[in-house]
């Protein structure tokens, strides 16, 4: 499955609407958008339409968190599905990342 990323600036935050699967093949596309963006502004990543994520996808978010911390920016994940959230919990990343599973959809 392919990965689609739509960008929207709301206030001083960049919202990334991600859909599809984040895996070995598609994670570089997410990294290409997310990592440069988080150096300059706060980023909210909407994962409502992400059906599957593997460790490569988790690695993209760990890298983004490091960049955000270094640049004093905020990274938030919203609309995380139960399936993907379990992955964050199993790896302990839910303790490091700002994850909100209750926010679905949002401004599009």
Tab-separated table of C-alpha atoms in Angstrom:
chain	number	residue	atom	x	y	z
A	1	UNK	CA	0.000	0.000	0.000
A	2	UNK	CA	1.113	3.510	-0.675
A	3	UNK	CA	1.501	6.362	1.757
A	4	UNK	CA	-0.143	9.740	1.277
A	5	UNK	CA	0.768	12.863	3.212
A	6	UNK	CA	-1.185	16.087	3.066
A	7	UNK	CA	0.150	19.245	4.696
A	8	UNK	CA	-1.798	22.148	6.190
A	9	UNK	CA	-0.547	25.074	8.242
A	10	UNK	CA	-2.904	26.075	11.047
A	11	UNK	CA	-1.675	28.978	13.132
A	12	UNK	CA	1.956	28.286	13.872
A	13	UNK	CA	1.646	24.514	13.537
A	14	UNK	CA	2.117	22.275	10.551
A	15	UNK	CA	-0.481	19.507	10.417
A	16	UNK	CA	0.470	16.392	8.496
A	17	UNK	CA	-2.409	14.113	7.528
A	18	UNK	CA	-0.952	10.676	6.898
A	19	UNK	CA	-2.838	7.786	5.319
A	20	UNK	CA	-1.825	4.302	4.309
A	21	UNK	CA	0.902	2.085	5.728
A	22	UNK	CA	4.139	3.288	7.293
A	23	UNK	CA	6.652	0.522	6.674
A	24	UNK	CA	10.110	-0.068	5.279
A	25	UNK	CA	9.041	1.039	1.825
A	26	UNK	CA	7.017	4.111	2.730
A	27	UNK	CA	8.716	5.419	5.893
A	28	UNK	CA	11.404	7.313	3.923
A	29	UNK	CA	8.620	9.409	2.356
A	30	UNK	CA	7.309	10.357	5.812
A	31	UNK	CA	10.838	11.078	7.035
A	32	UNK	CA	11.470	13.299	4.008
A	33	UNK	CA	8.524	15.505	4.989
A	34	UNK	CA	8.540	15.290	8.792
A	35	UNK	CA	12.203	15.703	9.707
A	36	UNK	CA	12.861	18.992	7.865
A	37	UNK	CA	9.504	20.375	9.022
A	38	UNK	CA	10.114	19.729	12.726
A	39	UNK	CA	13.351	21.715	12.622
A	40	UNK	CA	11.377	24.893	11.887
A	41	UNK	CA	7.945	24.551	13.478
A	42	UNK	CA	5.704	22.550	15.778
A	43	UNK	CA	4.152	19.589	13.972
A	44	UNK	CA	0.935	17.680	14.585
A	45	UNK	CA	0.773	14.339	12.795
A	46	UNK	CA	-2.700	12.921	12.179
A	47	UNK	CA	-2.591	9.133	12.025
A	48	UNK	CA	-6.338	8.389	11.782
A	49	UNK	CA	-5.902	6.723	8.415
A	50	UNK	CA	-2.729	4.767	9.116
A	51	UNK	CA	-3.662	1.094	9.122
A	52	UNK	CA	-0.238	-0.365	9.734
A	53	UNK	CA	3.144	0.752	11.034
A	54	UNK	CA	6.320	-1.244	11.526
A	55	UNK	CA	9.570	-0.514	13.363
A	56	UNK	CA	10.815	1.620	10.488
A	57	UNK	CA	7.861	3.938	11.009
A	58	UNK	CA	8.557	4.072	14.735
A	59	UNK	CA	12.130	5.008	13.893
A	60	UNK	CA	10.924	7.984	11.868
A	61	UNK	CA	9.054	9.300	14.913
A	62	UNK	CA	11.992	8.669	17.263
A	63	UNK	CA	14.219	10.631	14.878
A	64	UNK	CA	11.656	13.403	14.651
A	65	UNK	CA	11.404	13.572	18.447
A	66	UNK	CA	15.188	13.983	18.711
A	67	UNK	CA	15.128	16.778	16.126
A	68	UNK	CA	12.188	18.466	17.868
A	69	UNK	CA	13.916	18.352	21.243
A	70	UNK	CA	17.144	19.721	19.801
A	71	UNK	CA	15.258	22.606	18.123
A	72	UNK	CA	12.827	23.247	20.995
A	73	UNK	CA	9.797	22.284	18.896
A	74	UNK	CA	6.796	20.139	19.717
A	75	UNK	CA	5.780	16.923	17.986
A	76	UNK	CA	2.259	15.632	18.608
A	77	UNK	CA	0.578	12.524	17.265
A	78	UNK	CA	-3.224	12.548	17.142
A	79	UNK	CA	-5.917	10.186	15.944
A	80	UNK	CA	-3.690	7.207	16.591
A	81	UNK	CA	-5.631	4.012	15.972
A	82	UNK	CA	-5.743	1.317	18.648
A	83	UNK	CA	-3.596	-0.978	16.528
A	84	UNK	CA	-0.842	1.588	15.988
A	85	UNK	CA	-1.101	2.824	19.583
A	86	UNK	CA	-0.421	-0.714	20.835
A	87	UNK	CA	2.857	-0.586	18.942
A	88	UNK	CA	3.816	2.660	20.692
A	89	UNK	CA	2.863	1.131	24.055
A	90	UNK	CA	4.742	-2.132	23.480
A	91	UNK	CA	7.914	-0.215	22.700
A	92	UNK	CA	7.466	2.314	25.525
A	93	UNK	CA	7.451	5.203	23.072
A	94	UNK	CA	4.055	6.344	24.376
A	95	UNK	CA	5.977	7.637	27.429
A	96	UNK	CA	8.212	9.834	25.269
A	97	UNK	CA	5.880	11.043	22.536
A	98	UNK	CA	2.804	13.246	22.894
A	99	UNK	CA	0.082	10.874	21.696
A	100	UNK	CA	-3.630	11.598	21.739
A	101	UNK	CA	-5.779	8.679	20.627
A	102	UNK	CA	-9.044	10.539	21.220
A	103	UNK	CA	-8.617	13.208	18.571
A	104	UNK	CA	-9.998	11.942	15.279
A	105	UNK	CA	-10.166	13.829	12.042
A	106	UNK	CA	-9.603	17.455	12.779
A	107	UNK	CA	-9.406	20.362	10.447
A	108	UNK	CA	-8.955	19.262	6.865
